[in-house]
RNA sequence: GACUUGGUAGCUCAGUUGGUAGAGCACCUCCCUUUUAAGGAGGUGGUCCUGGGUUCGAGCCCCAGCCAAGUCACCA
């Protein structure tokens, strides 16, 4: 890896510090007493403080200098004055160590006293400082001017996602998104725990990937010599726990789906699933709207959230619309009591793409997805989905073609999905078998039959309502980010291409050179044995000498190439 | 998977018809003791994404590829 000039300079400074007897990476605890935030909130002139963080900007004016120190809570101005730091004859700590050997990005600790500058800035007067960690790579340095305009912003998404650590250091608004993300998780936990529901963990490596229709990642367990799948959902395991006697269980689950990536799909994503015994989906709707109202307030301090052009209000309650009502409203077509053929014709008339493999449920789902879904901006429950689309959901108490299912739509997208859970083991087996038929027809997302899950149901599961929430999508709404990558610390990226150390020609030449005894050859001999054209030879040998892998020397006996 | 746009210094970006690769910030040297995006003077810094091709000559034109973003398709 070729180092830039700036990186070489910093490495040299590291060595110089060591030569001065200063460890650039000391092991000692640093006795921090406060943070930048506390200093500003609880400011009193002359107060002694010990703080630590990264040096983020410097304005050096000879024997004095202002700088900014950034810690986990923000930034605080610090004032380095030569006479304060170097009270004796030796002024090198200021002149050499501070001014010459520290860089922006270095972690330092500061002992000092608070004061206010003539322009009114709360500042730490540095009495002494300690290098805590030397940064060898220069950070991007965005700056904000007095009009609030950002200069040199670090904005390239590729670099920001690949080097999230740097993104977080220099872009405070990015850090804010992740703070809100954690607030959301904490808020949900609090809401559930206060109601007595129990947080659990279930397997991520599963012999049968169940609970959703999706293509799984496959891996292999060596000593068992069996395939294992990364989980696509945790539903079936949580229901086993309801069978086992828990009243309410929930889990934040990292799920993995081996499907396409775009700005709303990452191969791994986080869902929250909760199952509560003796409840139905009507109860769950109320629970859901109360939950989201609570979470929105905890995260943003208000139930309103801005998402692009929309302002969404999470204040409960939310409208409840059946799928049939939604379709009637946006297409004028009433699907109630219609045959499959009538619905197919209606879909075709509406310009919805259909094919012969689609059953009644799929057709209805297509019409809804195409014509209705995008219209629900404010949180809205869509209820009573076709049975065919919901193999884990209980049949509707009033209509055997439907299920007791709802999805919560926000800004035209689903963020929650819930059922009155199917607990009839015979019905469940038949639904799995119907899925198996779909798989045989080539649907690679059809569900597997999970016999152990059926066995669990046979022991009896109480009536239960369950709900899943897409955490990534929800936090996108709460932080106004249209891309899932902005709400994941480390979104999946294609691997960075490794810089090729040597070209094929260079490798060939180098191999011949190394094979020769003494690693030294006459240039003409080497050139001839490489068999390269003039142009390619020239490029190869220049490449090798440039990378200091070979050296060309002229002696009395002629031109020689030496391996270095 | 298709299409569109982009990839030039540590960061943000210019780069004319194909003719010696530029700016601001950062960095280095010197001066400067209460400043605040940017004090003054001077200087250093490049795999122009990669590989081919056209050409006397390619950052620029052509072909292929890599990576990213966006739109669409597919998918929860």
PDB file of N, CA, C and O in Angstrom, chain A residues 208-279:
ATOM      1  N   UNK A 208     -34.198 -25.459   9.741  1.00  0.00           N
ATOM      2  CA  UNK A 208     -35.269 -25.148   8.792  1.00  0.00           C
ATOM      3  C   UNK A 208     -35.582 -23.666   8.927  1.00  0.00           C
ATOM      4  O   UNK A 208     -35.976 -23.212  10.007  1.00  0.00           O
ATOM      5  N   UNK A 209     -35.383 -22.899   7.864  1.00  0.00           N
ATOM      6  CA  UNK A 209     -35.653 -21.470   7.973  1.00  0.00           C
ATOM      7  C   UNK A 209     -37.140 -21.213   7.805  1.00  0.00           C
ATOM      8  O   UNK A 209     -37.688 -21.443   6.735  1.00  0.00           O
ATOM      9  N   UNK A 210     -37.789 -20.743   8.855  1.00  0.00           N
ATOM     10  CA  UNK A 210     -39.241 -20.604   8.770  1.00  0.00           C
ATOM     11  C   UNK A 210     -39.719 -19.224   9.152  1.00  0.00           C
ATOM     12  O   UNK A 210     -38.936 -18.350   9.518  1.00  0.00           O
ATOM     13  N   UNK A 211     -41.042 -19.050   9.045  1.00  0.00           N
ATOM     14  CA  UNK A 211     -41.665 -17.834   9.536  1.00  0.00           C
ATOM     15  C   UNK A 211     -41.822 -16.753   8.507  1.00  0.00           C
ATOM     16  O   UNK A 211     -42.402 -15.709   8.793  1.00  0.00           O
ATOM     17  N   UNK A 212     -41.299 -16.954   7.304  1.00  0.00           N
ATOM     18  CA  UNK A 212     -41.448 -15.940   6.270  1.00  0.00           C
ATOM     19  C   UNK A 212     -41.228 -16.586   4.917  1.00  0.00           C
ATOM     20  O   UNK A 212     -40.729 -17.708   4.829  1.00  0.00           O
ATOM     21  N   UNK A 213     -41.620 -15.879   3.892  1.00  0.00           N
ATOM     22  CA  UNK A 213     -41.371 -16.347   2.539  1.00  0.00           C
ATOM     23  C   UNK A 213     -40.171 -15.587   2.007  1.00  0.00           C
ATOM     24  O   UNK A 213     -40.274 -14.427   1.659  1.00  0.00           O
ATOM     25  N   UNK A 214     -39.015 -16.235   1.998  1.00  0.00           N
ATOM     26  CA  UNK A 214     -37.806 -15.543   1.554  1.00  0.00           C
ATOM     27  C   UNK A 214     -36.721 -16.561   1.270  1.00  0.00           C
ATOM     28  O   UNK A 214     -36.756 -17.674   1.792  1.00  0.00           O
ATOM     29  N   UNK A 215     -35.777 -16.186   0.460  1.00  0.00           N
ATOM     30  CA  UNK A 215     -34.659 -17.082   0.167  1.00  0.00           C
ATOM     31  C   UNK A 215     -33.606 -16.940   1.256  1.00  0.00           C
ATOM     32  O   UNK A 215     -33.150 -15.838   1.527  1.00  0.00           O
ATOM     33  N   UNK A 216     -33.208 -18.054   1.875  1.00  0.00           N
ATOM     34  CA  UNK A 216     -32.256 -17.976   2.988  1.00  0.00           C
ATOM     35  C   UNK A 216     -30.796 -18.083   2.527  1.00  0.00           C
ATOM     36  O   UNK A 216     -30.515 -18.518   1.413  1.00  0.00           O
ATOM     37  N   UNK A 217     -29.888 -17.702   3.418  1.00  0.00           N
ATOM     38  CA  UNK A 217     -28.475 -18.033   3.253  1.00  0.00           C
ATOM     39  C   UNK A 217     -28.272 -19.443   3.806  1.00  0.00           C
ATOM     40  O   UNK A 217     -28.850 -19.796   4.830  1.00  0.00           O
ATOM     41  N   UNK A 218     -27.461 -20.216   3.139  1.00  0.00           N
ATOM     42  CA  UNK A 218     -27.182 -21.578   3.591  1.00  0.00           C
ATOM     43  C   UNK A 218     -25.740 -21.639   4.055  1.00  0.00           C
ATOM     44  O   UNK A 218     -24.853 -21.066   3.427  1.00  0.00           O
ATOM     45  N   UNK A 219     -25.524 -22.346   5.166  1.00  0.00           N
ATOM     46  CA  UNK A 219     -24.145 -22.596   5.577  1.00  0.00           C
ATOM     47  C   UNK A 219     -24.053 -24.063   5.981  1.00  0.00           C
ATOM     48  O   UNK A 219     -24.994 -24.832   5.788  1.00  0.00           O
ATOM     49  N   UNK A 220     -22.925 -24.466   6.485  1.00  0.00           N
ATOM     50  CA  UNK A 220     -22.717 -25.882   6.743  1.00  0.00           C
ATOM     51  C   UNK A 220     -22.047 -26.061   8.091  1.00  0.00           C
ATOM     52  O   UNK A 220     -21.081 -25.363   8.405  1.00  0.00           O
ATOM     53  N   UNK A 221     -22.599 -26.982   8.871  1.00  0.00           N
ATOM     54  CA  UNK A 221     -21.970 -27.277  10.157  1.00  0.00           C
ATOM     55  C   UNK A 221     -21.057 -28.475   9.989  1.00  0.00           C
ATOM     56  O   UNK A 221     -21.498 -29.556   9.614  1.00  0.00           O
ATOM     57  N   UNK A 222     -19.777 -28.302  10.292  1.00  0.00           N
ATOM     58  CA  UNK A 222     -18.803 -29.341   9.968  1.00  0.00           C
ATOM     59  C   UNK A 222     -18.982 -30.605  10.798  1.00  0.00           C
ATOM     60  O   UNK A 222     -19.053 -31.692  10.246  1.00  0.00           O
ATOM     61  N   UNK A 223     -19.062 -30.477  12.124  1.00  0.00           N
ATOM     62  CA  UNK A 223     -19.069 -31.718  12.897  1.00  0.00           C
ATOM     63  C   UNK A 223     -20.422 -32.425  12.831  1.00  0.00           C
ATOM     64  O   UNK A 223     -20.473 -33.645  12.890  1.00  0.00           O
ATOM     65  N   UNK A 224     -21.515 -31.680  12.685  1.00  0.00           N
ATOM     66  CA  UNK A 224     -22.796 -32.345  12.475  1.00  0.00           C
ATOM     67  C   UNK A 224     -22.960 -32.791  11.025  1.00  0.00           C
ATOM     68  O   UNK A 224     -23.806 -33.624  10.713  1.00  0.00           O
ATOM     69  N   UNK A 225     -22.173 -32.172  10.145  1.00  0.00           N
ATOM     70  CA  UNK A 225     -22.254 -32.429   8.706  1.00  0.00           C
ATOM     71  C   UNK A 225     -23.685 -32.264   8.179  1.00  0.00           C
ATOM     72  O   UNK A 225     -24.246 -33.151   7.537  1.00  0.00           O
ATOM     73  N   UNK A 226     -24.279 -31.124   8.513  1.00  0.00           N
ATOM     74  CA  UNK A 226     -25.612 -30.813   8.004  1.00  0.00           C
ATOM     75  C   UNK A 226     -25.626 -29.372   7.505  1.00  0.00           C
ATOM     76  O   UNK A 226     -24.832 -28.553   7.961  1.00  0.00           O
ATOM     77  N   UNK A 227     -26.539 -29.081   6.585  1.00  0.00           N
ATOM     78  CA  UNK A 227     -26.715 -27.675   6.220  1.00  0.00           C
ATOM     79  C   UNK A 227     -27.441 -26.935   7.340  1.00  0.00           C
ATOM     80  O   UNK A 227     -28.279 -27.515   8.026  1.00  0.00           O
ATOM     81  N   UNK A 228     -27.081 -25.705   7.553  1.00  0.00           N
ATOM     82  CA  UNK A 228     -27.843 -24.843   8.452  1.00  0.00           C
ATOM     83  C   UNK A 228     -28.168 -23.565   7.693  1.00  0.00           C
ATOM     84  O   UNK A 228     -27.433 -23.154   6.802  1.00  0.00           O
ATOM     85  N   UNK A 229     -29.286 -22.956   8.080  1.00  0.00           N
ATOM     86  CA  UNK A 229     -29.738 -21.742   7.397  1.00  0.00           C
ATOM     87  C   UNK A 229     -29.695 -20.576   8.375  1.00  0.00           C
ATOM     88  O   UNK A 229     -29.964 -20.728   9.555  1.00  0.00           O
ATOM     89  N   UNK A 230     -29.366 -19.416   7.857  1.00  0.00           N
ATOM     90  CA  UNK A 230     -29.438 -18.202   8.662  1.00  0.00           C
ATOM     91  C   UNK A 230     -30.910 -17.814   8.745  1.00  0.00           C
ATOM     92  O   UNK A 230     -31.629 -17.888   7.745  1.00  0.00           O
ATOM     93  N   UNK A 231     -31.331 -17.343   9.898  1.00  0.00           N
ATOM     94  CA  UNK A 231     -32.760 -17.136  10.060  1.00  0.00           C
ATOM     95  C   UNK A 231     -33.301 -16.036   9.142  1.00  0.00           C
ATOM     96  O   UNK A 231     -32.625 -15.040   8.875  1.00  0.00           O
ATOM     97  N   UNK A 232     -34.508 -16.275   8.643  1.00  0.00           N
ATOM     98  CA  UNK A 232     -35.206 -15.270   7.843  1.00  0.00           C
ATOM     99  C   UNK A 232     -36.299 -14.604   8.676  1.00  0.00           C
ATOM    100  O   UNK A 232     -36.813 -13.558   8.312  1.00  0.00           O
ATOM    101  N   UNK A 233     -36.659 -15.245   9.813  1.00  0.00           N
ATOM    102  CA  UNK A 233     -37.645 -14.671  10.730  1.00  0.00           C
ATOM    103  C   UNK A 233     -37.586 -15.496  12.007  1.00  0.00           C
ATOM    104  O   UNK A 233     -37.084 -16.616  11.991  1.00  0.00           O
ATOM    105  N   UNK A 234     -38.084 -14.957  13.107  1.00  0.00           N
ATOM    106  CA  UNK A 234     -38.014 -15.729  14.349  1.00  0.00           C
ATOM    107  C   UNK A 234     -39.386 -16.214  14.827  1.00  0.00           C
ATOM    108  O   UNK A 234     -39.505 -16.823  15.878  1.00  0.00           O
ATOM    109  N   UNK A 235     -40.386 -15.999  14.011  1.00  0.00           N
ATOM    110  CA  UNK A 235     -41.772 -16.312  14.368  1.00  0.00           C
ATOM    111  C   UNK A 235     -41.988 -17.699  14.978  1.00  0.00           C
ATOM    112  O   UNK A 235     -42.599 -17.848  16.029  1.00  0.00           O
ATOM    113  N   UNK A 236     -41.488 -18.746  14.287  1.00  0.00           N
ATOM    114  CA  UNK A 236     -41.841 -20.100  14.730  1.00  0.00           C
ATOM    115  C   UNK A 236     -41.206 -20.437  16.077  1.00  0.00           C
ATOM    116  O   UNK A 236     -41.793 -21.170  16.881  1.00  0.00           O
ATOM    117  N   UNK A 237     -40.024 -19.884  16.333  1.00  0.00           N
ATOM    118  CA  UNK A 237     -39.397 -20.136  17.637  1.00  0.00           C
ATOM    119  C   UNK A 237     -40.131 -19.411  18.764  1.00  0.00           C
ATOM    120  O   UNK A 237     -40.288 -19.940  19.863  1.00  0.00           O
ATOM    121  N   UNK A 238     -40.564 -18.186  18.490  1.00  0.00           N
ATOM    122  CA  UNK A 238     -41.273 -17.453  19.542  1.00  0.00           C
ATOM    123  C   UNK A 238     -42.601 -18.128  19.864  1.00  0.00           C
ATOM    124  O   UNK A 238     -43.007 -18.213  21.024  1.00  0.00           O
ATOM    125  N   UNK A 239     -43.263 -18.671  18.861  1.00  0.00           N
ATOM    126  CA  UNK A 239     -44.532 -19.365  19.135  1.00  0.00           C
ATOM    127  C   UNK A 239     -44.284 -20.626  19.958  1.00  0.00           C
ATOM    128  O   UNK A 239     -45.094 -20.991  20.810  1.00  0.00           O
ATOM    129  N   UNK A 240     -43.159 -21.298  19.721  1.00  0.00           N
ATOM    130  CA  UNK A 240     -42.817 -22.466  20.550  1.00  0.00           C
ATOM    131  C   UNK A 240     -42.731 -22.050  22.022  1.00  0.00           C
ATOM    132  O   UNK A 240     -43.060 -22.824  22.915  1.00  0.00           O
ATOM    133  N   UNK A 241     -42.254 -20.816  22.252  1.00  0.00           N
ATOM    134  CA  UNK A 241     -42.133 -20.347  23.633  1.00  0.00           C
ATOM    135  C   UNK A 241     -43.502 -20.045  24.235  1.00  0.00           C
ATOM    136  O   UNK A 241     -43.701 -20.203  25.443  1.00  0.00           O
ATOM    137  N   UNK A 242     -44.440 -19.613  23.393  1.00  0.00           N
ATOM    138  CA  UNK A 242     -45.810 -19.431  23.894  1.00  0.00           C
ATOM    139  C   UNK A 242     -46.395 -20.808  24.255  1.00  0.00           C
ATOM    140  O   UNK A 242     -47.056 -20.968  25.293  1.00  0.00           O
ATOM    141  N   UNK A 243     -46.115 -21.809  23.407  1.00  0.00           N
ATOM    142  CA  UNK A 243     -46.513 -23.179  23.749  1.00  0.00           C
ATOM    143  C   UNK A 243     -45.926 -23.543  25.101  1.00  0.00           C
ATOM    144  O   UNK A 243     -46.589 -24.145  25.955  1.00  0.00           O
ATOM    145  N   UNK A 244     -44.674 -23.155  25.322  1.00  0.00           N
ATOM    146  CA  UNK A 244     -43.982 -23.492  26.560  1.00  0.00           C
ATOM    147  C   UNK A 244     -44.502 -22.771  27.789  1.00  0.00           C
ATOM    148  O   UNK A 244     -44.070 -23.072  28.898  1.00  0.00           O
ATOM    149  N   UNK A 245     -45.387 -21.800  27.598  1.00  0.00           N
ATOM    150  CA  UNK A 245     -46.039 -21.229  28.764  1.00  0.00           C
ATOM    151  C   UNK A 245     -45.728 -19.778  29.072  1.00  0.00           C
ATOM    152  O   UNK A 245     -46.204 -19.245  30.070  1.00  0.00           O
ATOM    153  N   UNK A 246     -44.926 -19.122  28.243  1.00  0.00           N
ATOM    154  CA  UNK A 246     -44.743 -17.677  28.453  1.00  0.00           C
ATOM    155  C   UNK A 246     -45.987 -16.931  27.970  1.00  0.00           C
ATOM    156  O   UNK A 246     -46.561 -17.279  26.951  1.00  0.00           O
ATOM    157  N   UNK A 247     -46.343 -15.872  28.693  1.00  0.00           N
ATOM    158  CA  UNK A 247     -47.515 -15.077  28.319  1.00  0.00           C
ATOM    159  C   UNK A 247     -47.221 -14.125  27.176  1.00  0.00           C
ATOM    160  O   UNK A 247     -48.075 -13.842  26.344  1.00  0.00           O
ATOM    161  N   UNK A 248     -46.025 -13.581  27.207  1.00  0.00           N
ATOM    162  CA  UNK A 248     -45.658 -12.638  26.152  1.00  0.00           C
ATOM    163  C   UNK A 248     -44.167 -12.679  25.972  1.00  0.00           C
ATOM    164  O   UNK A 248     -43.425 -12.557  26.943  1.00  0.00           O
ATOM    165  N   UNK A 249     -43.711 -12.910  24.745  1.00  0.00           N
ATOM    166  CA  UNK A 249     -42.270 -12.924  24.489  1.00  0.00           C
ATOM    167  C   UNK A 249     -41.977 -12.009  23.302  1.00  0.00           C
ATOM    168  O   UNK A 249     -42.800 -11.851  22.402  1.00  0.00           O
ATOM    169  N   UNK A 250     -40.807 -11.406  23.351  1.00  0.00           N
ATOM    170  CA  UNK A 250     -40.401 -10.606  22.196  1.00  0.00           C
ATOM    171  C   UNK A 250     -38.919 -10.750  21.976  1.00  0.00           C
ATOM    172  O   UNK A 250     -38.171 -11.133  22.875  1.00  0.00           O
ATOM    173  N   UNK A 251     -38.505 -10.440  20.762  1.00  0.00           N
ATOM    174  CA  UNK A 251     -37.086 -10.540  20.416  1.00  0.00           C
ATOM    175  C   UNK A 251     -36.782  -9.532  19.316  1.00  0.00           C
ATOM    176  O   UNK A 251     -37.545  -9.396  18.361  1.00  0.00           O
ATOM    177  N   UNK A 252     -35.664  -8.842  19.476  1.00  0.00           N
ATOM    178  CA  UNK A 252     -35.128  -8.055  18.363  1.00  0.00           C
ATOM    179  C   UNK A 252     -34.249  -9.002  17.577  1.00  0.00           C
ATOM    180  O   UNK A 252     -33.261  -9.516  18.103  1.00  0.00           O
ATOM    181  N   UNK A 253     -34.605  -9.244  16.348  1.00  0.00           N
ATOM    182  CA  UNK A 253     -33.913 -10.325  15.653  1.00  0.00           C
ATOM    183  C   UNK A 253     -33.244  -9.817  14.387  1.00  0.00           C
ATOM    184  O   UNK A 253     -33.846  -9.164  13.555  1.00  0.00           O
ATOM    185  N   UNK A 254     -31.946 -10.124  14.310  1.00  0.00           N
ATOM    186  CA  UNK A 254     -31.213  -9.916  13.063  1.00  0.00           C
ATOM    187  C   UNK A 254     -31.653 -11.012  12.106  1.00  0.00           C
ATOM    188  O   UNK A 254     -31.508 -12.198  12.417  1.00  0.00           O
ATOM    189  N   UNK A 255     -32.230 -10.645  10.982  1.00  0.00           N
ATOM    190  CA  UNK A 255     -32.654 -11.615   9.986  1.00  0.00           C
ATOM    191  C   UNK A 255     -31.809 -11.461   8.732  1.00  0.00           C
ATOM    192  O   UNK A 255     -31.257 -10.399   8.473  1.00  0.00           O
ATOM    193  N   UNK A 256     -31.762 -12.557   7.960  1.00  0.00           N
ATOM    194  CA  UNK A 256     -30.862 -12.585   6.793  1.00  0.00           C
ATOM    195  C   UNK A 256     -31.639 -13.103   5.595  1.00  0.00           C
ATOM    196  O   UNK A 256     -32.225 -14.189   5.663  1.00  0.00           O
ATOM    197  N   UNK A 257     -31.650 -12.359   4.542  1.00  0.00           N
ATOM    198  CA  UNK A 257     -32.367 -12.819   3.353  1.00  0.00           C
ATOM    199  C   UNK A 257     -31.480 -12.659   2.132  1.00  0.00           C
ATOM    200  O   UNK A 257     -30.922 -11.592   1.896  1.00  0.00           O
ATOM    201  N   UNK A 258     -31.396 -13.766   1.408  1.00  0.00           N
ATOM    202  CA  UNK A 258     -30.453 -13.822   0.290  1.00  0.00           C
ATOM    203  C   UNK A 258     -31.122 -13.304  -0.975  1.00  0.00           C
ATOM    204  O   UNK A 258     -31.414 -14.056  -1.894  1.00  0.00           O
ATOM    205  N   UNK A 259     -31.381 -12.016  -0.975  1.00  0.00           N
ATOM    206  CA  UNK A 259     -32.141 -11.411  -2.058  1.00  0.00           C
ATOM    207  C   UNK A 259     -31.452 -10.130  -2.502  1.00  0.00           C
ATOM    208  O   UNK A 259     -30.368  -9.813  -2.027  1.00  0.00           O
ATOM    209  N   UNK A 260     -32.098  -9.410  -3.387  1.00  0.00           N
ATOM    210  CA  UNK A 260     -31.479  -8.217  -3.958  1.00  0.00           C
ATOM    211  C   UNK A 260     -31.270  -7.124  -2.920  1.00  0.00           C
ATOM    212  O   UNK A 260     -31.872  -7.122  -1.857  1.00  0.00           O
ATOM    213  N   UNK A 261     -30.367  -6.209  -3.232  1.00  0.00           N
ATOM    214  CA  UNK A 261     -30.100  -5.073  -2.354  1.00  0.00           C
ATOM    215  C   UNK A 261     -30.492  -3.794  -3.078  1.00  0.00           C
ATOM    216  O   UNK A 261     -30.196  -3.633  -4.241  1.00  0.00           O
ATOM    217  N   UNK A 262     -31.147  -2.921  -2.362  1.00  0.00           N
ATOM    218  CA  UNK A 262     -31.399  -1.588  -2.899  1.00  0.00           C
ATOM    219  C   UNK A 262     -31.555  -0.645  -1.727  1.00  0.00           C
ATOM    220  O   UNK A 262     -31.182  -0.982  -0.611  1.00  0.00           O
ATOM    221  N   UNK A 263     -32.135   0.529  -1.967  1.00  0.00           N
ATOM    222  CA  UNK A 263     -32.074   1.483  -0.878  1.00  0.00           C
ATOM    223  C   UNK A 263     -33.041   1.172   0.265  1.00  0.00           C
ATOM    224  O   UNK A 263     -32.992   1.818   1.302  1.00  0.00           O
ATOM    225  N   UNK A 264     -33.890   0.147   0.104  1.00  0.00           N
ATOM    226  CA  UNK A 264     -34.699  -0.267   1.253  1.00  0.00           C
ATOM    227  C   UNK A 264     -34.435  -1.705   1.674  1.00  0.00           C
ATOM    228  O   UNK A 264     -35.120  -2.221   2.548  1.00  0.00           O
ATOM    229  N   UNK A 265     -33.472  -2.379   1.069  1.00  0.00           N
ATOM    230  CA  UNK A 265     -33.189  -3.769   1.441  1.00  0.00           C
ATOM    231  C   UNK A 265     -31.699  -3.989   1.650  1.00  0.00           C
ATOM    232  O   UNK A 265     -30.892  -3.734   0.754  1.00  0.00           O
ATOM    233  N   UNK A 266     -31.353  -4.494   2.832  1.00  0.00           N
ATOM    234  CA  UNK A 266     -29.994  -4.919   3.128  1.00  0.00           C
ATOM    235  C   UNK A 266     -30.064  -6.418   3.416  1.00  0.00           C
ATOM    236  O   UNK A 266     -31.060  -6.869   3.970  1.00  0.00           O
ATOM    237  N   UNK A 267     -29.017  -7.191   3.054  1.00  0.00           N
ATOM    238  CA  UNK A 267     -29.104  -8.648   3.279  1.00  0.00           C
ATOM    239  C   UNK A 267     -29.364  -9.018   4.734  1.00  0.00           C
ATOM    240  O   UNK A 267     -30.016 -10.014   5.014  1.00  0.00           O
ATOM    241  N   UNK A 268     -28.822  -8.237   5.675  1.00  0.00           N
ATOM    242  CA  UNK A 268     -29.201  -8.468   7.060  1.00  0.00           C
ATOM    243  C   UNK A 268     -29.936  -7.239   7.561  1.00  0.00           C
ATOM    244  O   UNK A 268     -29.553  -6.117   7.244  1.00  0.00           O
ATOM    245  N   UNK A 269     -30.999  -7.468   8.296  1.00  0.00           N
ATOM    246  CA  UNK A 269     -31.810  -6.357   8.774  1.00  0.00           C
ATOM    247  C   UNK A 269     -32.410  -6.766  10.114  1.00  0.00           C
ATOM    248  O   UNK A 269     -32.296  -7.927  10.523  1.00  0.00           O
ATOM    249  N   UNK A 270     -32.999  -5.821  10.788  1.00  0.00           N
ATOM    250  CA  UNK A 270     -33.482  -6.105  12.133  1.00  0.00           C
ATOM    251  C   UNK A 270     -34.993  -5.999  12.192  1.00  0.00           C
ATOM    252  O   UNK A 270     -35.570  -4.987  11.776  1.00  0.00           O
ATOM    253  N   UNK A 271     -35.591  -7.054  12.707  1.00  0.00           N
ATOM    254  CA  UNK A 271     -37.026  -7.034  12.947  1.00  0.00           C
ATOM    255  C   UNK A 271     -37.253  -7.177  14.449  1.00  0.00           C
ATOM    256  O   UNK A 271     -36.385  -7.644  15.172  1.00  0.00           O
ATOM    257  N   UNK A 272     -38.408  -6.726  14.891  1.00  0.00           N
ATOM    258  CA  UNK A 272     -38.823  -6.999  16.263  1.00  0.00           C
ATOM    259  C   UNK A 272     -40.086  -7.829  16.143  1.00  0.00           C
ATOM    260  O   UNK A 272     -40.974  -7.492  15.363  1.00  0.00           O
ATOM    261  N   UNK A 273     -40.118  -8.930  16.848  1.00  0.00           N
ATOM    262  CA  UNK A 273     -41.353  -9.706  16.841  1.00  0.00           C
ATOM    263  C   UNK A 273     -41.805  -9.916  18.272  1.00  0.00           C
ATOM    264  O   UNK A 273     -40.997 -10.166  19.164  1.00  0.00           O
ATOM    265  N   UNK A 274     -43.119  -9.768  18.464  1.00  0.00           N
ATOM    266  CA  UNK A 274     -43.688  -9.975  19.804  1.00  0.00           C
ATOM    267  C   UNK A 274     -44.924 -10.866  19.694  1.00  0.00           C
ATOM    268  O   UNK A 274     -45.699 -10.743  18.735  1.00  0.00           O
ATOM    269  N   UNK A 275     -45.067 -11.780  20.644  1.00  0.00           N
ATOM    270  CA  UNK A 275     -46.211 -12.690  20.679  1.00  0.00           C
ATOM    271  C   UNK A 275     -46.843 -12.629  22.055  1.00  0.00           C
ATOM    272  O   UNK A 275     -46.135 -12.720  23.057  1.00  0.00           O
ATOM    273  N   UNK A 276     -48.164 -12.434  22.091  1.00  0.00           N
ATOM    274  CA  UNK A 276     -48.846 -12.304  23.367  1.00  0.00           C
ATOM    275  C   UNK A 276     -50.025 -13.277  23.405  1.00  0.00           C
ATOM    276  O   UNK A 276     -50.874 -13.278  22.497  1.00  0.00           O
ATOM    277  N   UNK A 277     -50.046 -14.097  24.458  1.00  0.00           N
ATOM    278  CA  UNK A 277     -51.076 -15.126  24.583  1.00  0.00           C
ATOM    279  C   UNK A 277     -52.420 -14.505  24.971  1.00  0.00           C
ATOM    280  O   UNK A 277     -52.478 -13.464  25.626  1.00  0.00           O
ATOM    281  N   UNK A 278     -53.479 -15.157  24.565  1.00  0.00           N
ATOM    282  CA  UNK A 278     -54.882 -14.811  24.893  1.00  0.00           C
ATOM    283  C   UNK A 278     -55.325 -13.490  24.255  1.00  0.00           C
ATOM    284  O   UNK A 278     -56.279 -12.873  24.721  1.00  0.00           O
ATOM    285  N   UNK A 279     -54.597 -13.050  23.214  1.00  0.00           N
ATOM    286  CA  UNK A 279     -54.983 -11.809  22.523  1.00  0.00           C
ATOM    287  C   UNK A 279     -55.333 -12.131  21.078  1.00  0.00           C
ATOM    288  O   UNK A 279     -54.979 -13.197  20.561  1.00  0.00           O
TER     289      UNK A 279
END
